[in-house]
CSV table of C-alpha atoms in Angstrom, one decimal:
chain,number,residue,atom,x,y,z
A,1,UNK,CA,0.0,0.0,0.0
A,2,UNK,CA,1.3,3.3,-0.9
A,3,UNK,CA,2.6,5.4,2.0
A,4,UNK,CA,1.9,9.1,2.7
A,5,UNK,CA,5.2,11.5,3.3
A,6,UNK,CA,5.9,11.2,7.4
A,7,UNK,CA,5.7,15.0,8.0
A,8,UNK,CA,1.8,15.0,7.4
A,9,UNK,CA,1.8,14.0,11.0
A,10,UNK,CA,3.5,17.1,12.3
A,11,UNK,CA,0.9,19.5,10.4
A,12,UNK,CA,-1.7,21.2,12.2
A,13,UNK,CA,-4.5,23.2,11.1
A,14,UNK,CA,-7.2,25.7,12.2
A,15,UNK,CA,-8.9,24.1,14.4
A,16,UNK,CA,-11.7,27.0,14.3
A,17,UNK,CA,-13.5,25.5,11.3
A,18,UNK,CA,-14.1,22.4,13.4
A,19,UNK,CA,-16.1,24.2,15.5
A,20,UNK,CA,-17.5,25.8,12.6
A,21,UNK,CA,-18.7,22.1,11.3
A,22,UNK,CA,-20.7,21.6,14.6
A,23,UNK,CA,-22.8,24.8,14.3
A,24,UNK,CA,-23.4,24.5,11.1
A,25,UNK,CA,-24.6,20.8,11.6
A,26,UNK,CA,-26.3,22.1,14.7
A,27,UNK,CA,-28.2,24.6,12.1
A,28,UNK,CA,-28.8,22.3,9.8
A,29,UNK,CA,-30.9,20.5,12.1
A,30,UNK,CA,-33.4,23.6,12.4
A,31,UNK,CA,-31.9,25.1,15.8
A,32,UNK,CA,-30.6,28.6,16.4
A,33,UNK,CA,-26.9,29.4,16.6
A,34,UNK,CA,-24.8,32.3,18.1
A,35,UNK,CA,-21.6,32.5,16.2
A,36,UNK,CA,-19.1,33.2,17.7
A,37,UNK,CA,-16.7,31.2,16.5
A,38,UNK,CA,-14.9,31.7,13.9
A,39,UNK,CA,-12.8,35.6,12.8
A,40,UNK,CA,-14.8,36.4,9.5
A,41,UNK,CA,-16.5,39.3,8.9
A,42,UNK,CA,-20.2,39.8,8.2
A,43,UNK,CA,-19.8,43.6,6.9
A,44,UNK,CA,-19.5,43.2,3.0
A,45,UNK,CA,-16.4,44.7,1.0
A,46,UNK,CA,-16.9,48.4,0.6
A,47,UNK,CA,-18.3,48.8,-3.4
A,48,UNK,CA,-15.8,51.2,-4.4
A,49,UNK,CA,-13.7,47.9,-3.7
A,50,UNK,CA,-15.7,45.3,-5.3
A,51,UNK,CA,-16.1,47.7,-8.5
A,52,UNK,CA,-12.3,48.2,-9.1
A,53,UNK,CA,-11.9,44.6,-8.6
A,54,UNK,CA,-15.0,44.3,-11.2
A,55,UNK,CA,-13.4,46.9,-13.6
A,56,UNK,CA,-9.9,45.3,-13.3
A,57,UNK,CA,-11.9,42.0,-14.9
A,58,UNK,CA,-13.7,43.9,-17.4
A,59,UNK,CA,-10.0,45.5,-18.4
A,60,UNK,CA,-8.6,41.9,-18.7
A,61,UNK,CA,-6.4,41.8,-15.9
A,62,UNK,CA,-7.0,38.1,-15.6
A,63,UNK,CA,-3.9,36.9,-16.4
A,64,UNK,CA,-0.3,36.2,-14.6
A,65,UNK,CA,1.5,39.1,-13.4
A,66,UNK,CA,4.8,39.5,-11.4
A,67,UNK,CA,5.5,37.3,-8.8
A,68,UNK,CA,5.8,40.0,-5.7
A,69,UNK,CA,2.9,42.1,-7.3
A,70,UNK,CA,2.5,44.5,-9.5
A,71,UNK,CA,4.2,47.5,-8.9
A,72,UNK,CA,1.2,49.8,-8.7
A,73,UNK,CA,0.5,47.6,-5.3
A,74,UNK,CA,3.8,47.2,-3.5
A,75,UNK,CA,4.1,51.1,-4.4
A,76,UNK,CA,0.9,51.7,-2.7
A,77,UNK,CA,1.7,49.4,0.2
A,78,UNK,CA,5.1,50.6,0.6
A,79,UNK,CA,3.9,54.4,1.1
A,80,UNK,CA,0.6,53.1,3.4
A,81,UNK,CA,2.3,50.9,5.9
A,82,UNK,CA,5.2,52.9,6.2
A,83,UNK,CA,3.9,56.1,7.2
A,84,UNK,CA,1.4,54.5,9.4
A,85,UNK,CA,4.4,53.1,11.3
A,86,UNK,CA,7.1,55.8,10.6
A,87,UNK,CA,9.5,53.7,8.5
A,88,UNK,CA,10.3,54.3,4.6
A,89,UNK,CA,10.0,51.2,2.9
A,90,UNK,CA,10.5,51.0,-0.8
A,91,UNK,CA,8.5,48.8,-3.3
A,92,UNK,CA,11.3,46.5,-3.3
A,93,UNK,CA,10.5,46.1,0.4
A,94,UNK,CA,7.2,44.7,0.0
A,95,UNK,CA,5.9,41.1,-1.6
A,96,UNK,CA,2.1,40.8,-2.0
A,97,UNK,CA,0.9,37.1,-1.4
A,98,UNK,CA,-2.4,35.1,-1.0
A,99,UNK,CA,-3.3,36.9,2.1
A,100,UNK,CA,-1.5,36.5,5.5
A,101,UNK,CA,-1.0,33.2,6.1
A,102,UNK,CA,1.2,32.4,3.2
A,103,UNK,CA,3.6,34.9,5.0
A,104,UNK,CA,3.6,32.6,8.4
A,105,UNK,CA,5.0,29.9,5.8
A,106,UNK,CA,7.5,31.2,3.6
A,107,UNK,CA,9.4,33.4,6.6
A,108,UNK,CA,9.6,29.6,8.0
A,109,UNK,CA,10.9,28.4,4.6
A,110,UNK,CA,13.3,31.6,4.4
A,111,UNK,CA,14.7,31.9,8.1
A,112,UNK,CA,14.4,28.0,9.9
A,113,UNK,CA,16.1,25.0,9.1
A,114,UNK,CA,15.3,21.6,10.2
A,115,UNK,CA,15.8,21.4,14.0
A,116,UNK,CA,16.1,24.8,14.3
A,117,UNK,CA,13.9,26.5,17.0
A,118,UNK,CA,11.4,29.1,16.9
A,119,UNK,CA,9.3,30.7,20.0
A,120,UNK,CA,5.7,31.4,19.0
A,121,UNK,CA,2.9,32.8,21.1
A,122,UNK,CA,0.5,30.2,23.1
A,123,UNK,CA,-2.3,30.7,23.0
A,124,UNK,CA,-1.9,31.9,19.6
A,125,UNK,CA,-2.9,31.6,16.0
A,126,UNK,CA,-2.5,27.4,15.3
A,127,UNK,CA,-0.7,28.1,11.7
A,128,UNK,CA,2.5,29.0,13.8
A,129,UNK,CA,3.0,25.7,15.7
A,130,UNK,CA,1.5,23.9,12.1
A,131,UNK,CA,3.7,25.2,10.0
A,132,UNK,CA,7.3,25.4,12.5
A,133,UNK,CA,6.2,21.9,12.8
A,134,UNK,CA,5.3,20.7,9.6
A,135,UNK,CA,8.9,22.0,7.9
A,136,UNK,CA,10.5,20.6,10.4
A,137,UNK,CA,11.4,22.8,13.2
A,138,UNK,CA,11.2,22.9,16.8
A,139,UNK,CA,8.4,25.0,18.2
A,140,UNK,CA,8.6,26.1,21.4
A,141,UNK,CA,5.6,28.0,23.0
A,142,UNK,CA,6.0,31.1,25.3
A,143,UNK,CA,2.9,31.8,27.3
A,144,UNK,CA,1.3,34.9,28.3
A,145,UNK,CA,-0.3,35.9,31.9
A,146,UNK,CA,-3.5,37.7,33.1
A,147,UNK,CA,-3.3,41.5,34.0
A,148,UNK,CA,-6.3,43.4,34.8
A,149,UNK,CA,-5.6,45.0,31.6
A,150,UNK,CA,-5.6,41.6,29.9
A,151,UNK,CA,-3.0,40.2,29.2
A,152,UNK,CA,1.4,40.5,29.5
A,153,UNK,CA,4.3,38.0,27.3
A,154,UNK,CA,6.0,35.8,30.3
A,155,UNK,CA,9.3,37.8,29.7
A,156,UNK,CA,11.4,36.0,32.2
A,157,UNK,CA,10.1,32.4,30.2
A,158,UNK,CA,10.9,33.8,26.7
A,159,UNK,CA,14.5,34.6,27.8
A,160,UNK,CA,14.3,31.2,29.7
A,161,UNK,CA,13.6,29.2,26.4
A,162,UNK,CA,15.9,30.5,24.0
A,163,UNK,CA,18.7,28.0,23.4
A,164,UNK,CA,22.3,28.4,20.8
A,165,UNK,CA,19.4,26.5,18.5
A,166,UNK,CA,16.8,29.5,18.7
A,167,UNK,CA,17.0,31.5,15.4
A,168,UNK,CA,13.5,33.3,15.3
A,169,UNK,CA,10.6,34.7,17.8
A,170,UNK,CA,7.2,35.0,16.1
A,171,UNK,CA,5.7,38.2,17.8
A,172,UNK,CA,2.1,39.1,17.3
A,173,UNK,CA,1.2,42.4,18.8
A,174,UNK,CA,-2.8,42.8,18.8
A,175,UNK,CA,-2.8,39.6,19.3
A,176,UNK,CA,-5.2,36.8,17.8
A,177,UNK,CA,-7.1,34.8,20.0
A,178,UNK,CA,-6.6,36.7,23.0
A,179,UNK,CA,-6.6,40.4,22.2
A,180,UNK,CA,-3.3,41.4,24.1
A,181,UNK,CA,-1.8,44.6,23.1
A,182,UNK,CA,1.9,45.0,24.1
A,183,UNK,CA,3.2,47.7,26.6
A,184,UNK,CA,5.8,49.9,24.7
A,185,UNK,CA,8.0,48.6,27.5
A,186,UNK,CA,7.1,44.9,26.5
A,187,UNK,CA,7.9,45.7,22.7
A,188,UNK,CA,11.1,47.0,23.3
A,189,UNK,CA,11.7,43.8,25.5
A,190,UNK,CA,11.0,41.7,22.9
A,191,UNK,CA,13.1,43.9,20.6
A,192,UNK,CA,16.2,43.7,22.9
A,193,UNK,CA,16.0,40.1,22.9
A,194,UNK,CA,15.6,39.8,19.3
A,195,UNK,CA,18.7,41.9,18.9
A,196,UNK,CA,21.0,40.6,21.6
A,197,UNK,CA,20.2,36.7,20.9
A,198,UNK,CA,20.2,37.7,16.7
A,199,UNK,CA,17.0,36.2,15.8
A,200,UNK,CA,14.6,36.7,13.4
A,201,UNK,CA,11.3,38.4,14.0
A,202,UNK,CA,7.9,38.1,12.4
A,203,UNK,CA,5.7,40.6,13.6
A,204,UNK,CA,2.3,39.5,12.3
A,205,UNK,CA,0.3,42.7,12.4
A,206,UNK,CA,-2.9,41.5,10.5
A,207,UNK,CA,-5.1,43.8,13.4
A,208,UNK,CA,-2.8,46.9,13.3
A,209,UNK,CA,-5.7,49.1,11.9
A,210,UNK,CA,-8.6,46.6,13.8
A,211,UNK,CA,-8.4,49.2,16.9
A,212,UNK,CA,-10.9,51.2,19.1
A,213,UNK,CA,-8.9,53.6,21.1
A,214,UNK,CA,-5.5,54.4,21.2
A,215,UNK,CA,-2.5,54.2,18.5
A,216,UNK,CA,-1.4,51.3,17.3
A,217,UNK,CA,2.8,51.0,17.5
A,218,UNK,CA,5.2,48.2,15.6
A,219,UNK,CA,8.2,46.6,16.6
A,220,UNK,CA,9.9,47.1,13.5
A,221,UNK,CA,10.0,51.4,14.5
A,222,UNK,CA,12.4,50.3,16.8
A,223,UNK,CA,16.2,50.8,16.0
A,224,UNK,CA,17.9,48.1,14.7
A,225,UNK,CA,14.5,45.6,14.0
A,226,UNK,CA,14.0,46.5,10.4
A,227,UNK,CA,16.6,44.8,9.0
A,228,UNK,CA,15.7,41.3,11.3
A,229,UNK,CA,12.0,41.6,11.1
A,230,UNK,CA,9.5,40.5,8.5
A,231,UNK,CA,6.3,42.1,9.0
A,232,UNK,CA,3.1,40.0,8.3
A,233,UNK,CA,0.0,42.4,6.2
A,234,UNK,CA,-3.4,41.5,5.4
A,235,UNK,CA,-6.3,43.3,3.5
A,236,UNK,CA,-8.8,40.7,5.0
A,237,UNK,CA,-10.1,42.7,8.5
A,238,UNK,CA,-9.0,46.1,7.9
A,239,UNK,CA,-11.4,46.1,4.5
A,240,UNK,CA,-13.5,43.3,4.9
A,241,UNK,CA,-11.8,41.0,2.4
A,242,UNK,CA,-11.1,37.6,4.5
A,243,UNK,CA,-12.5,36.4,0.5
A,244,UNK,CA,-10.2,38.3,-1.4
A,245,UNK,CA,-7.2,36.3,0.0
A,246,UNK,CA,-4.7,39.6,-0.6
A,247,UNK,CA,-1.8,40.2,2.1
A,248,UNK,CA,2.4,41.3,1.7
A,249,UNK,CA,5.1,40.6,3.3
A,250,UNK,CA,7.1,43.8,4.5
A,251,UNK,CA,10.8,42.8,4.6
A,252,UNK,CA,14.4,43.5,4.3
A,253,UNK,CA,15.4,43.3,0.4
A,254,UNK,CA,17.5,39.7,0.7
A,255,UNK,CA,14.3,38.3,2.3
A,256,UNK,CA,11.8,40.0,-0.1
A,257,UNK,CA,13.9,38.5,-3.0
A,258,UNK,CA,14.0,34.9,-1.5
A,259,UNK,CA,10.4,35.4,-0.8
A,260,UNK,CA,9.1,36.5,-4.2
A,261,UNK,CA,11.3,32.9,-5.7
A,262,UNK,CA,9.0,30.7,-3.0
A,263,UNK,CA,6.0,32.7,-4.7
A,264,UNK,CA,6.8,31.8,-7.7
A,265,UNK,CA,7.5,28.6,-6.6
A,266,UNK,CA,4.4,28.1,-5.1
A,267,UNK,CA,1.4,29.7,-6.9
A,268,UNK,CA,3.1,31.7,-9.2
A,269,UNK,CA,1.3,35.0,-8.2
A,270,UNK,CA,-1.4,36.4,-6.5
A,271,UNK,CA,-4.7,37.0,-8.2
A,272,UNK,CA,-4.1,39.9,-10.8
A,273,UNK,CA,-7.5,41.4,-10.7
A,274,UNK,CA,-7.7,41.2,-6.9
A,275,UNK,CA,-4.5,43.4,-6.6
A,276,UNK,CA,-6.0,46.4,-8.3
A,277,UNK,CA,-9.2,46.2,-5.8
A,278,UNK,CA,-6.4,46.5,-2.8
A,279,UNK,CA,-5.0,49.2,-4.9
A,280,UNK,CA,-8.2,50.9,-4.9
A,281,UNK,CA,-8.6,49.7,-1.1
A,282,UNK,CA,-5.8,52.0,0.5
A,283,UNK,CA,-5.9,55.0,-1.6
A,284,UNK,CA,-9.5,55.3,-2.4
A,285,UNK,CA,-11.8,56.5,0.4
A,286,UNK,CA,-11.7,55.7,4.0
A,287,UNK,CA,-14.9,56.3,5.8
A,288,UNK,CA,-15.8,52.5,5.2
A,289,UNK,CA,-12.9,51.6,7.5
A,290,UNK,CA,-14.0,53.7,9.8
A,291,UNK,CA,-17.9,52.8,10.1
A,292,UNK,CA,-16.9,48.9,10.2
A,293,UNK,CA,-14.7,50.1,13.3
A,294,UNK,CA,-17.7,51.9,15.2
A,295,UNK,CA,-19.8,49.2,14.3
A,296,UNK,CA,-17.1,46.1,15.4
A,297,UNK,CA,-17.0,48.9,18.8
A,298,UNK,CA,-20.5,48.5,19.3
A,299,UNK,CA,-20.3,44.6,19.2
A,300,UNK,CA,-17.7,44.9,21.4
A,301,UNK,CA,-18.9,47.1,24.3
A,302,UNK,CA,-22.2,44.8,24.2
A,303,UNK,CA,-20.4,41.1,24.5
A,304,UNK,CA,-18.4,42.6,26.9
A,305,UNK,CA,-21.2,44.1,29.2
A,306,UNK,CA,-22.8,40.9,29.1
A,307,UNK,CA,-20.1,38.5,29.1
A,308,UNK,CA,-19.0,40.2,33.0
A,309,UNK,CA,-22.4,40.2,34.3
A,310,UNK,CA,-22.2,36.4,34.2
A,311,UNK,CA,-21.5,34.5,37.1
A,312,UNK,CA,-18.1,33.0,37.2
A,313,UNK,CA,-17.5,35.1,33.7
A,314,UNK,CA,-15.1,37.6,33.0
A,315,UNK,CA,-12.4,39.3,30.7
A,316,UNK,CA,-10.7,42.7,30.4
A,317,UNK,CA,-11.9,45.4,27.7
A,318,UNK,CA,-9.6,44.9,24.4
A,319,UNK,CA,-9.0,48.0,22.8
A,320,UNK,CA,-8.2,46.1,19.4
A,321,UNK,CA,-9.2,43.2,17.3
A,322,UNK,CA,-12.3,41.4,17.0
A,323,UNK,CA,-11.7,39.2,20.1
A,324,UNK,CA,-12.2,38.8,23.5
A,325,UNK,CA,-11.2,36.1,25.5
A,326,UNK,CA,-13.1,35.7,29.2
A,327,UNK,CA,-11.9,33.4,32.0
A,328,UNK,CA,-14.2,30.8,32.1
A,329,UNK,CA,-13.2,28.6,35.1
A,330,UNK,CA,-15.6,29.8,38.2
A,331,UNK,CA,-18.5,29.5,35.7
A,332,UNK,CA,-17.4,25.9,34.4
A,333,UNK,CA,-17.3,25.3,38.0
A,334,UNK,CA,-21.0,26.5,39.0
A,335,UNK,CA,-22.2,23.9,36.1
A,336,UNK,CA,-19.7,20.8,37.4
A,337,UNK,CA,-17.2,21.2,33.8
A,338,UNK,CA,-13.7,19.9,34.2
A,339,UNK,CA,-13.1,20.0,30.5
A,340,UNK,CA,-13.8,23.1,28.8
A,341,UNK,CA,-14.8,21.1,25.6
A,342,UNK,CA,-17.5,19.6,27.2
A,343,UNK,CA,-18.5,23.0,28.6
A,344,UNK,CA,-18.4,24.8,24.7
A,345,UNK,CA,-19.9,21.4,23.2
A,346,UNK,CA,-23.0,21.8,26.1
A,347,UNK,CA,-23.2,25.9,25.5
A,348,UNK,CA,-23.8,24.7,21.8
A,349,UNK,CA,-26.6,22.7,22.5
A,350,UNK,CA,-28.1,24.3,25.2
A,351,UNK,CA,-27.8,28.0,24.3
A,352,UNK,CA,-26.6,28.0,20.7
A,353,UNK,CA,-24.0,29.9,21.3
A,354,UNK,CA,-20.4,28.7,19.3
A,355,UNK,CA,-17.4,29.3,20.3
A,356,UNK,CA,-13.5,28.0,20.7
A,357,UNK,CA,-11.4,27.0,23.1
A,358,UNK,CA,-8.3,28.0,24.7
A,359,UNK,CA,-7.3,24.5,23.5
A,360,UNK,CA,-8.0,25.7,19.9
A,361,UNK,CA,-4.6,28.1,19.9
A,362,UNK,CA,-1.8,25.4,20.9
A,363,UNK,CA,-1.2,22.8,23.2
A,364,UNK,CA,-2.2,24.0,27.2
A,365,UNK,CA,1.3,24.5,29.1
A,366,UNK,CA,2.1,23.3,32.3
A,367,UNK,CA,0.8,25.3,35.1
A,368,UNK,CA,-2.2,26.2,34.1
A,369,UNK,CA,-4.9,26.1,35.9
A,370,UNK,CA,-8.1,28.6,34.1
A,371,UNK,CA,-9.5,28.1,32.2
A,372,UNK,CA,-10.5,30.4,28.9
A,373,UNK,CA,-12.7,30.2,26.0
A,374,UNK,CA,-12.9,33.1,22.8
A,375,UNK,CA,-15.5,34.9,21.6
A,376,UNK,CA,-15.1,36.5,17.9
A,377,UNK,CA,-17.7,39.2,17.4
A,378,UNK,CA,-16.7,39.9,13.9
A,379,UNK,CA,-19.7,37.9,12.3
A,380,UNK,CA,-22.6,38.0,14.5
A,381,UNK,CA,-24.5,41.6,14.9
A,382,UNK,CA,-25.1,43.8,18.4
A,383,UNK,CA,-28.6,42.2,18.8
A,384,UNK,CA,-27.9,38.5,18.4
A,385,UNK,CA,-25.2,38.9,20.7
A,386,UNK,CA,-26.9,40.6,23.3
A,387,UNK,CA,-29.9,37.7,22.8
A,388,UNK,CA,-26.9,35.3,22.7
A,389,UNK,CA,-24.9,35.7,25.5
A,390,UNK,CA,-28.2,36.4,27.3
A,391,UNK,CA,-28.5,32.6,26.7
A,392,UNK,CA,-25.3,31.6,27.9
A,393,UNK,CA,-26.1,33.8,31.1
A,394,UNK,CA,-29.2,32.4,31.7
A,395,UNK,CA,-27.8,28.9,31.2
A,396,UNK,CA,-25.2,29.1,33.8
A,397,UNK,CA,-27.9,31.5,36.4
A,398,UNK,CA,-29.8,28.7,36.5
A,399,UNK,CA,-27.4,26.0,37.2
C-alpha cells in the first residue's frame, strides 16, 4: 500500500473550522446558533472595492503578473504601511501574497532549518506551531499571563527558552485569540532580545488598523528591527476582504527576494485582478474603515457588558481586534465542567452559542490552571449577541 510522506503528522491546522462544522450541523438541524466562533467578517467589501476589482476584470487583468505584485500595489503598500508606522520602505521592500498566512509559511521556509527553533505565542494563531512543525522545526511555545488590563508575554520564560538553536521569535502584537496589546515597555523587551540573541522576527500585524482607542505602535519602528524583522499584512479585516485572500510581506530586500522565488515557486502570483481592488482599497476612500470600526466597537462594548455580568464570567476590555477572551473557570465550576470542551460542546446545544477553546490556539502548558474560551464578534450583529450571550447567562444562572 502506498505510503503518505511522514511529515503530514507534524501538520496542524485551524482548528476553528471544526467548531465551525458543529454549528453548522447544529443549524442544519433547524436550531438557532450564536456564532461566535470563527474571525470572519459579516460587513460586505466596501463597493468602491468590489467595483475596481469588477473593472480590473472587465479590463482583462486576468492573467499572470509579477511574482511579488504589480508594482502599482507594492508602491501603494510601501507608502501606506510605512507612514502609518514611521519607516520608509521602498516597493522592493514589500511582496504581495495570497493573504497573511502564506507569509507565516514562507518566513519559516526563508529563516528556519530543520531542528532549528522558533518561539511562537501560546495561546496563539495554530498556523504558527502547524507550519514550525510541519517544515521541520522545533516550536517552542511562550505563554502569556492575566493582568487586569488583559494580558502580558511571560518575559522572564521567553528569555528562559531560547537556546544556541533559537534562530527566530514569532511576535504578534494585537494579538489573535486573545486580544493582548503590548506595553511599549514589552515591545522594546522583545526587541532587545531579538537583537541581543540575533534572531529573526515576524511581527504578524494583520489587526494593526482593527483598533478602538489608542494608537497602534510596531516593533519594526524600533532601531535596529528593520533589517531582522519581516512584518506579516493582510487586506482581510481592515477592509472586509477575508474572501479576497490579498496580504504582503514587508521585509528587508534579501528576504523579499527569496520570498518572491518561493512565490513563484508556489502559486506563481497572487490573483491579478484582486490586486487592483487592494489598490483601490488603500488609496480610495476611508470612511468604510471607519464605520466597520464603530460598528465592530459597538459589538464589542455589548459582549463585553454581558459576558461580565455572568456569574463565574469575566475578561478585560480589548482596545483592538475582534476578540475577546473571558476566564471561564468559576462558571465551568458552578455547572460541574472539568473540561472546557464539554463546557463549549453543552453551550452549543443548550444555548446556541459557538465558540473555541483555549485548547483551539496550541497545546495548554504546564501550570495552568483557568480556564478560557474566545468569543469573535466579527460575524454576529449587536442584537444576536446581546440575545446570545443572554442565553449563555441564563444557562449558567440557573445551574
Amino acid at each position: 500500500m502506498q505510503k503518505l510522506a511522514r511529515r503530514l503528522e507534524r501538520l496542524g491546522t485551524e482548528t476553528a473550522f471544526s467548531v465551525a462544522q458543529a454549528a453548522a450541523a447544529w443549524k442544519a438541524k433547524g436550531n438557532l446558533v450564536y456564532p461566535f466562533h470563527l474571525g470572519d467578517i459579516n460587513i460586505p467589501t466596501a463597493p468602491h472595492i468590489i467595483e475596481a476589482m469588477n473593472k480590473a476584470i472587465a479590463d482583462g487583468y486576468t492573467g499572470y503578473c509579477p511574482g511579488p505584485g504589480i508594482p502599482q500595489l507594492r508602491e501603494a503598500l510601501a507608502e501606506d504601511i510605512g507612514s502609518r508606522r514611521g519607516i520608509e520602505f521602498s516597493p522592493e521592500n514589500v511582496v504581495v501574497m495570497t493573504g497573511g498566512k502564506p507569509v507565516i509559511t514562507k518566513f519559516l521556509q526563508a529563516v528556519m532549518n530543520p531542528g532549528e527553533e522558533v518561539l511562537y505565542p501560546n495561546p496563539g494563531f495554530p498556523i504558527y506551531e502547524s507550519q514550525i512543525e510541519y517544515l521541520g522545526g522545533t516550536a517552542v511555545p511562550y505563554r502569556y499571563v492575566p493582568t487586569s488590563k488583559g494580558f502580558a508575554i511571560d518575559l522572564d520564560q521567553v528569555r528562559a527558552s531560547i537556546t544556541p538553536n533559537t534562530t527566530a521569535i514569532i511576535y504578534n502584537d494585537l494579538q489573535n485569540p486573545i486580544s493582548a496589546e503590548s506595553t511599549a515597555a514589552e515591545r522594546e523587551a522583545i526587541a532587545q532580545i531579538a537583537i541581543e540573541h540575533d534572531l529573526w522576527v515576524l511581527s504578524d500585524e494583520a489587526y494593526f488598523e482593527t483598533r478602538y482607542e489608542g494608537v497602534s505602535s510596531s516593533i519594526t519602528s524600533i532601531p535596529g528591527m528593520a533589517e531582522r524583522t519581516v512584518m506579516l499584512y493582510t487586506f482581510s479585516k481592515k477592509f472586509a476582504m477575508t474572501g479576497s485572500r490579498l496580504g504582503c510581506a514587508v521585509a528587508p530586500r534579501d528576504i523579499a527576494q527569496v520570498l518572491s522565488t518561493l512565490n513563484t515557486n508556489d502559486e506563481s502570483c497572487t490573483t491579478h485582478y484582486v490586486q487592483w481592488a487592494g489598490i483601490e482599497a488603500l488609496r480610495g476612500p476611508q470612511e468604510p474603515v471607519q464605520d466597520m470600526l464603530d460598528i465592530l466597537k459597538d459589538r464589542r462594548d455589548a459582549a463585553c457588558g454581558i459576558v461580565n455580568s455572568i456569574p463565574g464570567m469575566s475578561v478585560a476590555v480589548p482596545q483592538s481586534t475582534f476578540y475577546l477572551f473571558p476566564d471561564v473557570t468559576e462558571a465551568m465550576q458552578k455547572l460541574g465542567y472539568t473540561a472546557v470542551g464539554d463546557f463549549a460542546s453543552d453551550a452549543l446545544y443548550k444555548t446556541g452559542v459557538s465558540f473555541c477553546t483555549r485548547e483551539h490556539f496550541g497545546r495548554r502548558l504546564p501550570g495552568e490552571d483557568r480556564q478560557y474560551i474566545r468569543l469573535a464578534y466579527s460575524g454576529i450583529e449587536t442584537p444576536a449577541i446581546e440575545e446570545g450571550l443572554g442565553r449563555l447567562r441564563e444557562w449558567i444562572e440557573n445551574a
